[in-house]
PDB file of C-alpha atoms in Angstrom:
ATOM      1  CA  MET A   1      16.872 -24.720 -66.014  1.00  0.00           C
ATOM      2  CA  LYS A   2      16.401 -21.438 -67.899  1.00  0.00           C
ATOM      3  CA  ASN A   3      12.629 -22.106 -68.202  1.00  0.00           C
ATOM      4  CA  GLY A   4      12.419 -22.763 -64.445  1.00  0.00           C
ATOM      5  CA  ILE A   5      14.014 -19.401 -63.666  1.00  0.00           C
ATOM      6  CA  MET A   6      11.665 -17.630 -66.091  1.00  0.00           C
ATOM      7  CA  ILE A   7       8.594 -19.322 -64.535  1.00  0.00           C
ATOM      8  CA  PHE A   8       9.848 -18.375 -61.062  1.00  0.00           C
ATOM      9  CA  LEU A   9      10.373 -14.715 -62.067  1.00  0.00           C
ATOM     10  CA  ILE A  10       6.975 -14.456 -63.776  1.00  0.00           C
ATOM     11  CA  GLY A  11       5.288 -16.037 -60.747  1.00  0.00           C
ATOM     12  CA  PHE A  12       7.145 -13.694 -58.415  1.00  0.00           C
ATOM     13  CA  ILE A  13       6.120 -10.620 -60.416  1.00  0.00           C
ATOM     14  CA  VAL A  14       2.465 -11.734 -60.610  1.00  0.00           C
ATOM     15  CA  ALA A  15       2.396 -12.427 -56.854  1.00  0.00           C
ATOM     16  CA  PHE A  16       4.165  -9.132 -56.029  1.00  0.00           C
ATOM     17  CA  VAL A  17       1.844  -7.025 -58.210  1.00  0.00           C
ATOM     18  CA  GLY A  18      -1.244  -8.905 -56.972  1.00  0.00           C
ATOM     19  CA  GLY A  19      -0.120  -8.457 -53.366  1.00  0.00           C
ATOM     20  CA  TYR A  20       0.439  -4.774 -53.963  1.00  0.00           C
ATOM     21  CA  PHE A  21      -3.152  -4.291 -55.146  1.00  0.00           C
ATOM     22  CA  ILE A  22      -4.564  -6.401 -52.321  1.00  0.00           C
ATOM     23  CA  TYR A  23      -2.451  -4.611 -49.717  1.00  0.00           C
ATOM     24  CA  GLN A  24      -3.451  -1.217 -51.084  1.00  0.00           C
ATOM     25  CA  GLY A  25      -7.124  -2.003 -50.376  1.00  0.00           C
ATOM     26  CA  ASP A  26      -6.327  -3.109 -46.804  1.00  0.00           C
ATOM     27  CA  SER A  27      -4.142  -0.073 -46.059  1.00  0.00           C
ATOM     28  CA  THR A  28      -7.138   2.239 -46.523  1.00  0.00           C
ATOM     29  CA  ALA A  29      -9.087   0.275 -43.920  1.00  0.00           C
ATOM     30  CA  SER A  30      -6.206   0.315 -41.434  1.00  0.00           C
ATOM     31  CA  VAL A  31      -5.856   4.093 -41.778  1.00  0.00           C
ATOM     32  CA  ASP A  32      -9.506   4.455 -40.792  1.00  0.00           C
ATOM     33  CA  VAL A  33      -8.927   2.321 -37.703  1.00  0.00           C
ATOM     34  CA  GLU A  34      -5.806   4.274 -36.733  1.00  0.00           C
ATOM     35  CA  GLN A  35      -7.730   7.538 -36.870  1.00  0.00           C
ATOM     36  CA  THR A  36     -10.207   6.302 -34.276  1.00  0.00           C
ATOM     37  CA  ASP A  37      -9.634   7.928 -30.881  1.00  0.00           C
ATOM     38  CA  PRO A  38      -9.149   5.072 -28.373  1.00  0.00           C
ATOM     39  CA  ASP A  39     -10.355   7.206 -25.459  1.00  0.00           C
ATOM     40  CA  VAL A  40     -13.646   7.882 -27.239  1.00  0.00           C
ATOM     41  CA  THR A  41     -14.100   4.155 -27.826  1.00  0.00           C
ATOM     42  CA  ASP A  42     -13.426   3.483 -24.132  1.00  0.00           C
ATOM     43  CA  GLU A  43     -15.927   6.139 -23.117  1.00  0.00           C
ATOM     44  CA  LYS A  44     -18.583   4.692 -25.403  1.00  0.00           C
ATOM     45  CA  THR A  45     -17.966   1.248 -23.981  1.00  0.00           C
ATOM     46  CA  ILE A  46     -18.241   2.591 -20.452  1.00  0.00           C
ATOM     47  CA  GLU A  47     -21.417   4.503 -21.265  1.00  0.00           C
ATOM     48  CA  GLU A  48     -22.967   1.425 -22.882  1.00  0.00           C
ATOM     49  CA  ASP A  49     -22.093  -0.664 -19.841  1.00  0.00           C
ATOM     50  CA  VAL A  50     -23.552   1.936 -17.494  1.00  0.00           C
ATOM     51  CA  ALA A  51     -26.821   1.856 -19.363  1.00  0.00           C
ATOM     52  CA  THR A  52     -27.121  -1.926 -19.094  1.00  0.00           C
ATOM     53  CA  ASP A  53     -25.914  -2.462 -15.534  1.00  0.00           C
ATOM     54  CA  THR A  54     -28.001  -2.731 -12.454  1.00  0.00           C
ATOM     55  CA  GLU A  55     -27.361  -0.922  -9.203  1.00  0.00           C
ATOM     56  CA  PRO A  56     -26.824  -2.994  -6.084  1.00  0.00           C
ATOM     57  CA  THR A  57     -29.849  -3.364  -3.874  1.00  0.00           C
ATOM     58  CA  THR A  58     -28.064  -2.613  -0.594  1.00  0.00           C
ATOM     59  CA  VAL A  59     -24.780  -0.881   0.059  1.00  0.00           C
ATOM     60  CA  SER A  60     -23.058  -0.646   3.429  1.00  0.00           C
ATOM     61  CA  ALA A  61     -22.366   2.839   4.759  1.00  0.00           C
ATOM     62  CA  GLU A  62     -18.606   2.489   4.314  1.00  0.00           C
ATOM     63  CA  ALA A  63     -18.985   1.357   0.713  1.00  0.00           C
ATOM     64  CA  ARG A  64     -21.610   3.972  -0.184  1.00  0.00           C
ATOM     65  CA  VAL A  65     -18.978   6.249  -1.714  1.00  0.00           C
ATOM     66  CA  ILE A  66     -18.021   3.522  -4.198  1.00  0.00           C
ATOM     67  CA  SER A  67     -21.603   3.387  -5.393  1.00  0.00           C
ATOM     68  CA  ASP A  68     -22.146   7.154  -5.213  1.00  0.00           C
ATOM     69  CA  GLN A  69     -19.056   7.900  -7.311  1.00  0.00           C
ATOM     70  CA  GLY A  70     -20.188   5.508 -10.046  1.00  0.00           C
ATOM     71  CA  CYS A  71     -17.338   3.021  -9.609  1.00  0.00           C
ATOM     72  CA  LEU A  72     -19.833   0.166  -9.901  1.00  0.00           C
ATOM     73  CA  ALA A  73     -20.597   1.171 -13.476  1.00  0.00           C
ATOM     74  CA  CYS A  74     -17.375  -0.625 -14.423  1.00  0.00           C
ATOM     75  CA  HIS A  75     -16.232  -2.542 -11.341  1.00  0.00           C
ATOM     76  CA  ALA A  76     -17.592  -4.949  -8.768  1.00  0.00           C
ATOM     77  CA  VAL A  77     -16.266  -5.256  -5.223  1.00  0.00           C
ATOM     78  CA  SER A  78     -17.232  -8.806  -4.421  1.00  0.00           C
ATOM     79  CA  SER A  79     -15.648  -8.850  -0.958  1.00  0.00           C
ATOM     80  CA  LEU A  80     -18.047  -6.034   0.062  1.00  0.00           C
ATOM     81  CA  ASP A  81     -20.978  -7.713  -1.735  1.00  0.00           C
ATOM     82  CA  LEU A  82     -21.122  -4.865  -4.256  1.00  0.00           C
ATOM     83  CA  ASP A  83     -22.332  -6.043  -7.612  1.00  0.00           C
ATOM     84  CA  GLY A  84     -21.095  -3.998 -10.507  1.00  0.00           C
ATOM     85  CA  ALA A  85     -20.220  -4.291 -14.131  1.00  0.00           C
ATOM     86  CA  SER A  86     -17.438  -6.509 -15.360  1.00  0.00           C
ATOM     87  CA  THR A  87     -15.891  -3.943 -17.713  1.00  0.00           C
ATOM     88  CA  GLY A  88     -13.140  -3.267 -15.203  1.00  0.00           C
ATOM     89  CA  PRO A  89     -11.535  -5.642 -12.728  1.00  0.00           C
ATOM     90  CA  ASP A  90     -13.094  -6.560  -9.389  1.00  0.00           C
ATOM     91  CA  LEU A  91     -11.733  -4.027  -6.896  1.00  0.00           C
ATOM     92  CA  SER A  92     -11.722  -6.387  -3.911  1.00  0.00           C
ATOM     93  CA  ASP A  93      -7.921  -6.528  -3.910  1.00  0.00           C
ATOM     94  CA  ALA A  94      -7.238  -3.139  -5.556  1.00  0.00           C
ATOM     95  CA  TYR A  95      -5.748  -1.711  -2.355  1.00  0.00           C
ATOM     96  CA  ASN A  96      -3.055  -4.398  -2.332  1.00  0.00           C
ATOM     97  CA  ILE A  97      -2.295  -4.757  -6.044  1.00  0.00           C
ATOM     98  CA  THR A  98      -2.349  -1.121  -7.201  1.00  0.00           C
ATOM     99  CA  PRO A  99       1.242  -0.329  -6.116  1.00  0.00           C
ATOM    100  CA  GLY A 100       2.635  -3.335  -7.968  1.00  0.00           C
ATOM    101  CA  LYS A 101       0.425  -2.882 -11.007  1.00  0.00           C
ATOM    102  CA  HIS A 102       0.566   0.908 -11.400  1.00  0.00           C
ATOM    103  CA  GLY A 103       3.652   1.908  -9.412  1.00  0.00           C
ATOM    104  CA  LYS A 104       1.633   4.077  -7.020  1.00  0.00           C
ATOM    105  CA  GLU A 105      -0.377   3.661  -3.859  1.00  0.00           C
ATOM    106  CA  LEU A 106      -4.138   3.614  -4.439  1.00  0.00           C
ATOM    107  CA  ASP A 107      -4.581   7.170  -3.129  1.00  0.00           C
ATOM    108  CA  GLU A 108      -1.977   8.515  -5.571  1.00  0.00           C
ATOM    109  CA  PHE A 109      -3.444   6.434  -8.400  1.00  0.00           C
ATOM    110  CA  LEU A 110      -6.892   7.959  -7.820  1.00  0.00           C
ATOM    111  CA  GLN A 111      -5.318  11.435  -8.035  1.00  0.00           C
ATOM    112  CA  GLU A 112      -3.217  10.705 -11.123  1.00  0.00           C
ATOM    113  CA  PRO A 113      -4.185   7.427 -12.785  1.00  0.00           C
ATOM    114  CA  THR A 114      -1.659   5.657 -14.981  1.00  0.00           C
ATOM    115  CA  SER A 115      -4.172   3.768 -17.128  1.00  0.00           C
ATOM    116  CA  ALA A 116      -5.798   5.398 -20.152  1.00  0.00           C
ATOM    117  CA  VAL A 117      -9.343   4.446 -19.161  1.00  0.00           C
ATOM    118  CA  MET A 118      -9.040   5.643 -15.563  1.00  0.00           C
ATOM    119  CA  THR A 119      -7.349   8.849 -16.717  1.00  0.00           C
ATOM    120  CA  THR A 120     -10.374   9.549 -18.898  1.00  0.00           C
ATOM    121  CA  VAL A 121     -12.798   8.740 -16.074  1.00  0.00           C
ATOM    122  CA  ILE A 122     -10.979  10.773 -13.410  1.00  0.00           C
ATOM    123  CA  ASP A 123     -10.277  13.747 -15.697  1.00  0.00           C
ATOM    124  CA  GLY A 124     -13.974  13.953 -16.496  1.00  0.00           C
ATOM    125  CA  ASN A 125     -15.065  13.633 -12.869  1.00  0.00           C
ATOM    126  CA  PRO A 126     -12.241  14.310 -10.406  1.00  0.00           C
ATOM    127  CA  LEU A 127     -12.706  12.977  -6.887  1.00  0.00           C
ATOM    128  CA  SER A 128     -12.786  15.322  -3.914  1.00  0.00           C
ATOM    129  CA  ASP A 129     -10.183  14.670  -1.236  1.00  0.00           C
ATOM    130  CA  GLU A 130     -12.938  13.455   1.091  1.00  0.00           C
ATOM    131  CA  ASP A 131     -14.347  11.010  -1.472  1.00  0.00           C
ATOM    132  CA  ARG A 132     -10.903   9.747  -2.427  1.00  0.00           C
ATOM    133  CA  VAL A 133      -9.996   9.037   1.208  1.00  0.00           C
ATOM    134  CA  ALA A 134     -13.329   7.280   1.715  1.00  0.00           C
ATOM    135  CA  ILE A 135     -12.812   5.121  -1.394  1.00  0.00           C
ATOM    136  CA  VAL A 136      -9.293   4.169  -0.298  1.00  0.00           C
ATOM    137  CA  GLU A 137     -10.570   3.251   3.162  1.00  0.00           C
ATOM    138  CA  ALA A 138     -13.442   1.186   1.736  1.00  0.00           C
ATOM    139  CA  LEU A 139     -11.093  -0.655  -0.623  1.00  0.00           C
ATOM    140  CA  ARG A 140      -8.598  -1.230   2.219  1.00  0.00           C
ATOM    141  CA  LYS A 141     -11.393  -2.911   4.169  1.00  0.00           C
ATOM    142  CA  ALA A 142     -12.402  -4.849   1.057  1.00  0.00           C
ATOM    143  CA  ALA A 143      -8.843  -6.144   0.727  1.00  0.00           C
ATOM    144  CA  ASP A 144      -8.759  -7.167   4.407  1.00  0.00           C
ATOM    145  CA  GLN A 145     -11.855  -9.367   4.066  1.00  0.00           C
TER     146      GLN A 145
END
């Protein structure tokens, strides 16, 4: 019985000390990851997607603002036949789901986004009132189809 306790204690100490050294090596790597700015990563991802995406061949007049404002770099609007990237969600039903998902109507969301990625996008390129109203109207029509 006494030998069993000694073997258990020696095994515990070896495992604890070994785990300490292994964990110490991993903690350095996790610190590097934590120091990465998530907004910068999102921007790089968006920029990479923009570079590899194709523009739609034809855009209706009412949906032109969606293309002109660069929304298609991350989003498609399939109900308006607007091909875009798949980085962000399809905006076909954005008019209807934004209040439930973000707690704001689409117009308010485009003025003050609640998501980190959209905050970065809008802060870097704020929409004019005219463009915002046109986008909301286009996405309302997209949701109706």
